């Protein structure tokens, strides 16, 4: 019963919240079949072979993460499942600097984003379609939910961000060190704008207006605080 209810949960997410999210997590059904085992009409008894195997796999990967002090790298099939990884203070700091106020951390191909609307990561299909119809290539991309977010982060960026949380509570936080860490990570060509084939190589901390348009550059990892961006990648 629990297995069927869990699948209904994903179908409900697809119907009510986002079809993309529902479809993305639907392959979890295979894990439910194997892990819960109720679909086959058999229960996993304590200390049985399936029980020992499941516990061993769970313990092994958690032991590796515990010894390393971080999640496993994004390297399929050992991709980690980072669901809501932030504590309350970290969540408040991230939202105050990157989501709720008038400051955003954006990614560009090296061009000056001033005067351009920031492309957020929209989960709802209609909003995402409208966004792509409105925006032309070259717009800055919001880092939130792309590199860090509700269920998203990269180990290299987490290590850099961990040093920033205390400073983020200060009004004078410039994000210069953090944007530099992001650009070091981007240097391997990890993110590419599909429409142009250009790699996103610059991280810029900006101020946006009420419409999400960049009106001021605060800092960039490559060029420092309040330095103009150079055109090109």
PDB file of C-alpha atoms in Angstrom:
ATOM      1  CA  UNK A   1       0.000   0.000   0.000  1.00  0.00           C
ATOM      2  CA  UNK A   2       2.809   2.415   0.875  1.00  0.00           C
ATOM      3  CA  UNK A   3       4.409   1.852  -2.520  1.00  0.00           C
ATOM      4  CA  UNK A   4       1.183   2.664  -4.379  1.00  0.00           C
ATOM      5  CA  UNK A   5       0.570   5.757  -2.245  1.00  0.00           C
ATOM      6  CA  UNK A   6       4.094   6.997  -2.979  1.00  0.00           C
ATOM      7  CA  UNK A   7       3.540   6.716  -6.728  1.00  0.00           C
ATOM      8  CA  UNK A   8       0.209   8.532  -6.353  1.00  0.00           C
ATOM      9  CA  UNK A   9       2.166  11.288  -4.587  1.00  0.00           C
ATOM     10  CA  UNK A  10       4.330  11.814  -7.684  1.00  0.00           C
ATOM     11  CA  UNK A  11       1.300  11.763  -9.969  1.00  0.00           C
ATOM     12  CA  UNK A  12      -0.314  14.385  -7.735  1.00  0.00           C
ATOM     13  CA  UNK A  13       2.810  16.555  -7.941  1.00  0.00           C
ATOM     14  CA  UNK A  14       2.689  16.280 -11.732  1.00  0.00           C
ATOM     15  CA  UNK A  15      -1.007  17.223 -11.850  1.00  0.00           C
ATOM     16  CA  UNK A  16      -1.041  20.038  -9.282  1.00  0.00           C
ATOM     17  CA  UNK A  17       2.461  21.499  -9.041  1.00  0.00           C
ATOM     18  CA  UNK A  18       4.578  20.709 -12.097  1.00  0.00           C
ATOM     19  CA  UNK A  19       4.434  18.067 -14.800  1.00  0.00           C
ATOM     20  CA  UNK A  20       8.201  18.344 -15.240  1.00  0.00           C
ATOM     21  CA  UNK A  21       8.894  17.625 -11.568  1.00  0.00           C
ATOM     22  CA  UNK A  22       6.418  14.739 -11.540  1.00  0.00           C
ATOM     23  CA  UNK A  23       7.991  13.188 -14.625  1.00  0.00           C
ATOM     24  CA  UNK A  24      11.520  13.768 -13.336  1.00  0.00           C
ATOM     25  CA  UNK A  25      10.925  11.784 -10.151  1.00  0.00           C
ATOM     26  CA  UNK A  26       8.666   9.098 -11.625  1.00  0.00           C
ATOM     27  CA  UNK A  27      11.647   6.738 -12.247  1.00  0.00           C
ATOM     28  CA  UNK A  28      11.836   6.535  -8.451  1.00  0.00           C
ATOM     29  CA  UNK A  29       9.041   3.977  -8.852  1.00  0.00           C
ATOM     30  CA  UNK A  30      11.698   1.387  -9.644  1.00  0.00           C
ATOM     31  CA  UNK A  31      13.310   2.091  -6.273  1.00  0.00           C
ATOM     32  CA  UNK A  32       9.955   1.754  -4.557  1.00  0.00           C
ATOM     33  CA  UNK A  33       9.355  -1.617  -6.177  1.00  0.00           C
ATOM     34  CA  UNK A  34      12.747  -2.898  -5.093  1.00  0.00           C
ATOM     35  CA  UNK A  35      12.897  -1.229  -1.707  1.00  0.00           C
ATOM     36  CA  UNK A  36       9.341  -1.566  -0.454  1.00  0.00           C
ATOM     37  CA  UNK A  37       8.837  -4.929  -2.145  1.00  0.00           C
ATOM     38  CA  UNK A  38       5.094  -4.747  -1.570  1.00  0.00           C
ATOM     39  CA  UNK A  39       4.337  -4.711  -5.295  1.00  0.00           C
ATOM     40  CA  UNK A  40       5.549  -8.308  -5.523  1.00  0.00           C
ATOM     41  CA  UNK A  41       3.236  -9.398  -2.715  1.00  0.00           C
ATOM     42  CA  UNK A  42       6.153 -10.217  -0.406  1.00  0.00           C
ATOM     43  CA  UNK A  43       7.382  -8.551   2.748  1.00  0.00           C
ATOM     44  CA  UNK A  44      11.020  -8.068   3.652  1.00  0.00           C
ATOM     45  CA  UNK A  45      11.584  -9.803   6.946  1.00  0.00           C
ATOM     46  CA  UNK A  46      14.057  -8.559   9.513  1.00  0.00           C
ATOM     47  CA  UNK A  47      17.542 -10.021   8.890  1.00  0.00           C
ATOM     48  CA  UNK A  48      16.420 -11.684   5.659  1.00  0.00           C
ATOM     49  CA  UNK A  49      18.790 -11.578   2.654  1.00  0.00           C
ATOM     50  CA  UNK A  50      16.949  -8.671   0.957  1.00  0.00           C
ATOM     51  CA  UNK A  51      16.871  -6.783   4.269  1.00  0.00           C
ATOM     52  CA  UNK A  52      20.601  -7.258   4.870  1.00  0.00           C
ATOM     53  CA  UNK A  53      21.395  -6.223   1.278  1.00  0.00           C
ATOM     54  CA  UNK A  54      19.306  -3.049   1.504  1.00  0.00           C
ATOM     55  CA  UNK A  55      20.748  -2.020   4.854  1.00  0.00           C
ATOM     56  CA  UNK A  56      24.299  -2.777   3.693  1.00  0.00           C
ATOM     57  CA  UNK A  57      23.958  -0.612   0.573  1.00  0.00           C
ATOM     58  CA  UNK A  58      22.431   2.225   2.586  1.00  0.00           C
ATOM     59  CA  UNK A  59      25.112   1.966   5.283  1.00  0.00           C
ATOM     60  CA  UNK A  60      27.993   1.750   2.802  1.00  0.00           C
ATOM     61  CA  UNK A  61      27.205   4.943   0.919  1.00  0.00           C
ATOM     62  CA  UNK A  62      26.409   6.857   4.100  1.00  0.00           C
ATOM     63  CA  UNK A  63      29.682   5.634   5.609  1.00  0.00           C
ATOM     64  CA  UNK A  64      31.602   6.928   2.570  1.00  0.00           C
ATOM     65  CA  UNK A  65      29.871  10.303   2.822  1.00  0.00           C
ATOM     66  CA  UNK A  66      30.520  10.449   6.556  1.00  0.00           C
ATOM     67  CA  UNK A  67      34.231   9.749   6.166  1.00  0.00           C
ATOM     68  CA  UNK A  68      34.575  12.275   3.325  1.00  0.00           C
ATOM     69  CA  UNK A  69      32.470  14.901   5.075  1.00  0.00           C
ATOM     70  CA  UNK A  70      30.538  15.636   1.882  1.00  0.00           C
ATOM     71  CA  UNK A  71      28.165  14.066  -0.601  1.00  0.00           C
ATOM     72  CA  UNK A  72      29.368  11.728  -3.299  1.00  0.00           C
ATOM     73  CA  UNK A  73      30.339  13.571  -6.514  1.00  0.00           C
ATOM     74  CA  UNK A  74      27.863  14.061  -9.345  1.00  0.00           C
ATOM     75  CA  UNK A  75      29.039  10.961 -11.175  1.00  0.00           C
ATOM     76  CA  UNK A  76      26.277   8.580 -12.255  1.00  0.00           C
ATOM     77  CA  UNK A  77      25.292   6.033 -10.999  1.00  0.00           C
ATOM     78  CA  UNK A  78      26.521   7.360  -7.650  1.00  0.00           C
ATOM     79  CA  UNK A  79      24.755  10.703  -7.987  1.00  0.00           C
ATOM     80  CA  UNK A  80      23.733  12.006  -4.538  1.00  0.00           C
ATOM     81  CA  UNK A  81      20.178  12.941  -3.688  1.00  0.00           C
ATOM     82  CA  UNK A  82      20.450  16.389  -2.086  1.00  0.00           C
ATOM     83  CA  UNK A  83      16.934  17.027  -0.828  1.00  0.00           C
ATOM     84  CA  UNK A  84      16.641  20.222   1.252  1.00  0.00           C
ATOM     85  CA  UNK A  85      20.326  20.261   2.352  1.00  0.00           C
ATOM     86  CA  UNK A  86      20.311  23.621   4.208  1.00  0.00           C
ATOM     87  CA  UNK A  87      19.724  24.354   7.868  1.00  0.00           C
ATOM     88  CA  UNK A  88      17.515  27.270   8.939  1.00  0.00           C
ATOM     89  CA  UNK A  89      20.296  29.875   9.175  1.00  0.00           C
ATOM     90  CA  UNK A  90      21.820  28.866   5.849  1.00  0.00           C
ATOM     91  CA  UNK A  91      18.402  28.922   4.176  1.00  0.00           C
ATOM     92  CA  UNK A  92      17.690  32.404   5.524  1.00  0.00           C
ATOM     93  CA  UNK A  93      21.096  33.668   4.407  1.00  0.00           C
ATOM     94  CA  UNK A  94      20.737  32.262   0.893  1.00  0.00           C
ATOM     95  CA  UNK A  95      17.230  33.649   0.449  1.00  0.00           C
ATOM     96  CA  UNK A  96      18.088  37.082   1.811  1.00  0.00           C
ATOM     97  CA  UNK A  97      21.016  37.448  -0.628  1.00  0.00           C
ATOM     98  CA  UNK A  98      19.919  35.496  -3.690  1.00  0.00           C
ATOM     99  CA  UNK A  99      16.122  35.199  -3.747  1.00  0.00           C
ATOM    100  CA  UNK A 100      13.989  37.552  -1.646  1.00  0.00           C
ATOM    101  CA  UNK A 101      15.698  40.947  -1.905  1.00  0.00           C
ATOM    102  CA  UNK A 102      16.891  42.951  -4.908  1.00  0.00           C
ATOM    103  CA  UNK A 103      20.247  41.150  -5.239  1.00  0.00           C
ATOM    104  CA  UNK A 104      20.872  38.119  -7.453  1.00  0.00           C
ATOM    105  CA  UNK A 105      23.862  36.038  -8.429  1.00  0.00           C
ATOM    106  CA  UNK A 106      23.783  35.437 -12.169  1.00  0.00           C
ATOM    107  CA  UNK A 107      25.767  33.598 -14.826  1.00  0.00           C
ATOM    108  CA  UNK A 108      26.733  35.095 -18.190  1.00  0.00           C
ATOM    109  CA  UNK A 109      28.842  34.231 -21.212  1.00  0.00           C
ATOM    110  CA  UNK A 110      31.106  37.173 -20.379  1.00  0.00           C
ATOM    111  CA  UNK A 111      28.913  39.992 -21.656  1.00  0.00           C
ATOM    112  CA  UNK A 112      27.678  42.881 -19.517  1.00  0.00           C
ATOM    113  CA  UNK A 113      24.214  41.909 -18.122  1.00  0.00           C
ATOM    114  CA  UNK A 114      23.195  45.496 -17.287  1.00  0.00           C
ATOM    115  CA  UNK A 115      19.718  46.256 -18.648  1.00  0.00           C
ATOM    116  CA  UNK A 116      18.849  42.597 -19.269  1.00  0.00           C
ATOM    117  CA  UNK A 117      16.198  40.602 -17.440  1.00  0.00           C
ATOM    118  CA  UNK A 118      17.460  37.714 -15.336  1.00  0.00           C
ATOM    119  CA  UNK A 119      16.311  34.280 -16.500  1.00  0.00           C
ATOM    120  CA  UNK A 120      14.955  32.424 -13.485  1.00  0.00           C
ATOM    121  CA  UNK A 121      14.540  28.660 -13.419  1.00  0.00           C
ATOM    122  CA  UNK A 122      10.786  28.215 -13.821  1.00  0.00           C
ATOM    123  CA  UNK A 123       9.276  24.882 -12.824  1.00  0.00           C
ATOM    124  CA  UNK A 124       5.807  25.447 -14.273  1.00  0.00           C
ATOM    125  CA  UNK A 125       5.553  24.726 -17.982  1.00  0.00           C
ATOM    126  CA  UNK A 126       3.480  27.814 -18.924  1.00  0.00           C
ATOM    127  CA  UNK A 127       5.801  30.225 -17.122  1.00  0.00           C
ATOM    128  CA  UNK A 128       8.851  28.543 -18.640  1.00  0.00           C
ATOM    129  CA  UNK A 129       7.371  28.706 -22.159  1.00  0.00           C
ATOM    130  CA  UNK A 130       6.496  32.387 -21.790  1.00  0.00           C
ATOM    131  CA  UNK A 131       9.976  33.077 -20.503  1.00  0.00           C
ATOM    132  CA  UNK A 132      11.698  31.479 -23.484  1.00  0.00           C
ATOM    133  CA  UNK A 133       9.402  33.326 -25.890  1.00  0.00           C
ATOM    134  CA  UNK A 134      10.278  36.661 -24.279  1.00  0.00           C
ATOM    135  CA  UNK A 135      13.980  36.305 -23.675  1.00  0.00           C
ATOM    136  CA  UNK A 136      16.581  36.428 -26.368  1.00  0.00           C
ATOM    137  CA  UNK A 137      19.977  34.736 -26.142  1.00  0.00           C
ATOM    138  CA  UNK A 138      22.603  36.367 -23.981  1.00  0.00           C
ATOM    139  CA  UNK A 139      20.423  37.082 -20.959  1.00  0.00           C
ATOM    140  CA  UNK A 140      21.953  36.421 -17.525  1.00  0.00           C
ATOM    141  CA  UNK A 141      20.861  33.200 -15.803  1.00  0.00           C
ATOM    142  CA  UNK A 142      19.908  33.116 -12.141  1.00  0.00           C
ATOM    143  CA  UNK A 143      22.161  30.787 -10.168  1.00  0.00           C
ATOM    144  CA  UNK A 144      19.323  29.839  -7.804  1.00  0.00           C
ATOM    145  CA  UNK A 145      18.095  26.277  -8.436  1.00  0.00           C
ATOM    146  CA  UNK A 146      20.708  25.877 -11.177  1.00  0.00           C
ATOM    147  CA  UNK A 147      23.890  25.547  -9.121  1.00  0.00           C
ATOM    148  CA  UNK A 148      22.532  25.954  -5.619  1.00  0.00           C
ATOM    149  CA  UNK A 149      18.943  25.798  -4.445  1.00  0.00           C
ATOM    150  CA  UNK A 150      16.230  23.775  -2.747  1.00  0.00           C
ATOM    151  CA  UNK A 151      17.585  20.425  -3.903  1.00  0.00           C
ATOM    152  CA  UNK A 152      20.700  21.515  -5.762  1.00  0.00           C
ATOM    153  CA  UNK A 153      24.346  22.150  -4.988  1.00  0.00           C
ATOM    154  CA  UNK A 154      27.796  21.126  -6.162  1.00  0.00           C
ATOM    155  CA  UNK A 155      30.455  19.961  -3.698  1.00  0.00           C
ATOM    156  CA  UNK A 156      33.062  22.475  -4.873  1.00  0.00           C
ATOM    157  CA  UNK A 157      30.603  25.340  -4.473  1.00  0.00           C
ATOM    158  CA  UNK A 158      29.362  24.036  -1.138  1.00  0.00           C
ATOM    159  CA  UNK A 159      32.922  24.151   0.216  1.00  0.00           C
ATOM    160  CA  UNK A 160      33.263  27.768  -0.932  1.00  0.00           C
ATOM    161  CA  UNK A 161      29.791  28.718   0.276  1.00  0.00           C
ATOM    162  CA  UNK A 162      30.411  27.214   3.716  1.00  0.00           C
ATOM    163  CA  UNK A 163      33.004  29.947   4.307  1.00  0.00           C
ATOM    164  CA  UNK A 164      30.521  32.645   3.308  1.00  0.00           C
ATOM    165  CA  UNK A 165      27.456  32.017   5.482  1.00  0.00           C
ATOM    166  CA  UNK A 166      28.645  34.094   8.424  1.00  0.00           C
ATOM    167  CA  UNK A 167      29.736  36.951   6.157  1.00  0.00           C
ATOM    168  CA  UNK A 168      26.433  36.834   4.269  1.00  0.00           C
ATOM    169  CA  UNK A 169      24.705  38.086   7.410  1.00  0.00           C
ATOM    170  CA  UNK A 170      26.773  41.277   7.179  1.00  0.00           C
ATOM    171  CA  UNK A 171      25.516  44.230   5.091  1.00  0.00           C
ATOM    172  CA  UNK A 172      28.944  44.535   3.497  1.00  0.00           C
ATOM    173  CA  UNK A 173      29.022  41.091   1.864  1.00  0.00           C
ATOM    174  CA  UNK A 174      30.323  41.505  -1.694  1.00  0.00           C
ATOM    175  CA  UNK A 175      30.196  37.891  -2.960  1.00  0.00           C
ATOM    176  CA  UNK A 176      33.538  38.482  -4.664  1.00  0.00           C
ATOM    177  CA  UNK A 177      35.241  35.370  -3.260  1.00  0.00           C
ATOM    178  CA  UNK A 178      32.203  33.214  -3.929  1.00  0.00           C
ATOM    179  CA  UNK A 179      31.794  34.417  -7.520  1.00  0.00           C
ATOM    180  CA  UNK A 180      35.467  33.620  -8.076  1.00  0.00           C
ATOM    181  CA  UNK A 181      34.884  30.065  -6.845  1.00  0.00           C
ATOM    182  CA  UNK A 182      31.912  29.715  -9.195  1.00  0.00           C
ATOM    183  CA  UNK A 183      33.973  30.900 -12.154  1.00  0.00           C
ATOM    184  CA  UNK A 184      36.714  28.419 -11.304  1.00  0.00           C
ATOM    185  CA  UNK A 185      34.064  25.692 -11.404  1.00  0.00           C
ATOM    186  CA  UNK A 186      32.583  27.030 -14.654  1.00  0.00           C
ATOM    187  CA  UNK A 187      36.021  27.119 -16.298  1.00  0.00           C
ATOM    188  CA  UNK A 188      35.639  23.488 -17.304  1.00  0.00           C
ATOM    189  CA  UNK A 189      32.737  24.388 -19.586  1.00  0.00           C
ATOM    190  CA  UNK A 190      30.141  22.804 -17.341  1.00  0.00           C
ATOM    191  CA  UNK A 191      27.188  25.014 -18.378  1.00  0.00           C
ATOM    192  CA  UNK A 192      26.384  25.906 -21.972  1.00  0.00           C
ATOM    193  CA  UNK A 193      23.608  28.070 -23.422  1.00  0.00           C
ATOM    194  CA  UNK A 194      21.924  25.727 -25.892  1.00  0.00           C
ATOM    195  CA  UNK A 195      20.726  28.464 -28.248  1.00  0.00           C
ATOM    196  CA  UNK A 196      24.238  29.791 -28.872  1.00  0.00           C
ATOM    197  CA  UNK A 197      26.566  26.992 -27.781  1.00  0.00           C
ATOM    198  CA  UNK A 198      28.443  29.504 -25.630  1.00  0.00           C
ATOM    199  CA  UNK A 199      29.747  28.431 -22.238  1.00  0.00           C
ATOM    200  CA  UNK A 200      28.564  30.395 -19.215  1.00  0.00           C
ATOM    201  CA  UNK A 201      31.868  31.530 -17.752  1.00  0.00           C
ATOM    202  CA  UNK A 202      31.168  34.573 -15.562  1.00  0.00           C
ATOM    203  CA  UNK A 203      29.416  34.814 -12.188  1.00  0.00           C
ATOM    204  CA  UNK A 204      28.167  38.281 -11.291  1.00  0.00           C
ATOM    205  CA  UNK A 205      26.496  39.600  -8.140  1.00  0.00           C
ATOM    206  CA  UNK A 206      23.944  42.202  -9.240  1.00  0.00           C
ATOM    207  CA  UNK A 207      21.076  44.423  -8.162  1.00  0.00           C
ATOM    208  CA  UNK A 208      17.801  44.017 -10.059  1.00  0.00           C
ATOM    209  CA  UNK A 209      14.709  46.176 -10.293  1.00  0.00           C
ATOM    210  CA  UNK A 210      11.131  45.070  -9.578  1.00  0.00           C
ATOM    211  CA  UNK A 211      10.922  43.463 -13.029  1.00  0.00           C
ATOM    212  CA  UNK A 212      14.071  41.420 -12.545  1.00  0.00           C
ATOM    213  CA  UNK A 213      16.179  43.585 -14.862  1.00  0.00           C
ATOM    214  CA  UNK A 214      19.829  44.085 -13.889  1.00  0.00           C
ATOM    215  CA  UNK A 215      20.433  47.718 -12.986  1.00  0.00           C
ATOM    216  CA  UNK A 216      23.781  47.574 -11.170  1.00  0.00           C
ATOM    217  CA  UNK A 217      26.801  45.266 -11.003  1.00  0.00           C
ATOM    218  CA  UNK A 218      28.197  44.691  -7.516  1.00  0.00           C
ATOM    219  CA  UNK A 219      30.992  42.203  -8.050  1.00  0.00           C
ATOM    220  CA  UNK A 220      32.380  39.546 -10.341  1.00  0.00           C
ATOM    221  CA  UNK A 221      34.917  36.856  -9.538  1.00  0.00           C
ATOM    222  CA  UNK A 222      37.129  37.649 -12.504  1.00  0.00           C
ATOM    223  CA  UNK A 223      37.132  41.418 -12.305  1.00  0.00           C
ATOM    224  CA  UNK A 224      36.492  42.269  -8.683  1.00  0.00           C
ATOM    225  CA  UNK A 225      34.147  44.705  -7.007  1.00  0.00           C
ATOM    226  CA  UNK A 226      32.436  47.245  -9.265  1.00  0.00           C
ATOM    227  CA  UNK A 227      34.710  46.572 -12.217  1.00  0.00           C
ATOM    228  CA  UNK A 228      33.153  46.539 -15.701  1.00  0.00           C
ATOM    229  CA  UNK A 229      32.770  43.196 -17.402  1.00  0.00           C
ATOM    230  CA  UNK A 230      34.684  42.506 -20.558  1.00  0.00           C
ATOM    231  CA  UNK A 231      32.766  41.336 -23.606  1.00  0.00           C
ATOM    232  CA  UNK A 232      33.393  37.850 -24.862  1.00  0.00           C
ATOM    233  CA  UNK A 233      34.023  34.509 -23.118  1.00  0.00           C
TER     234      UNK A 233
END
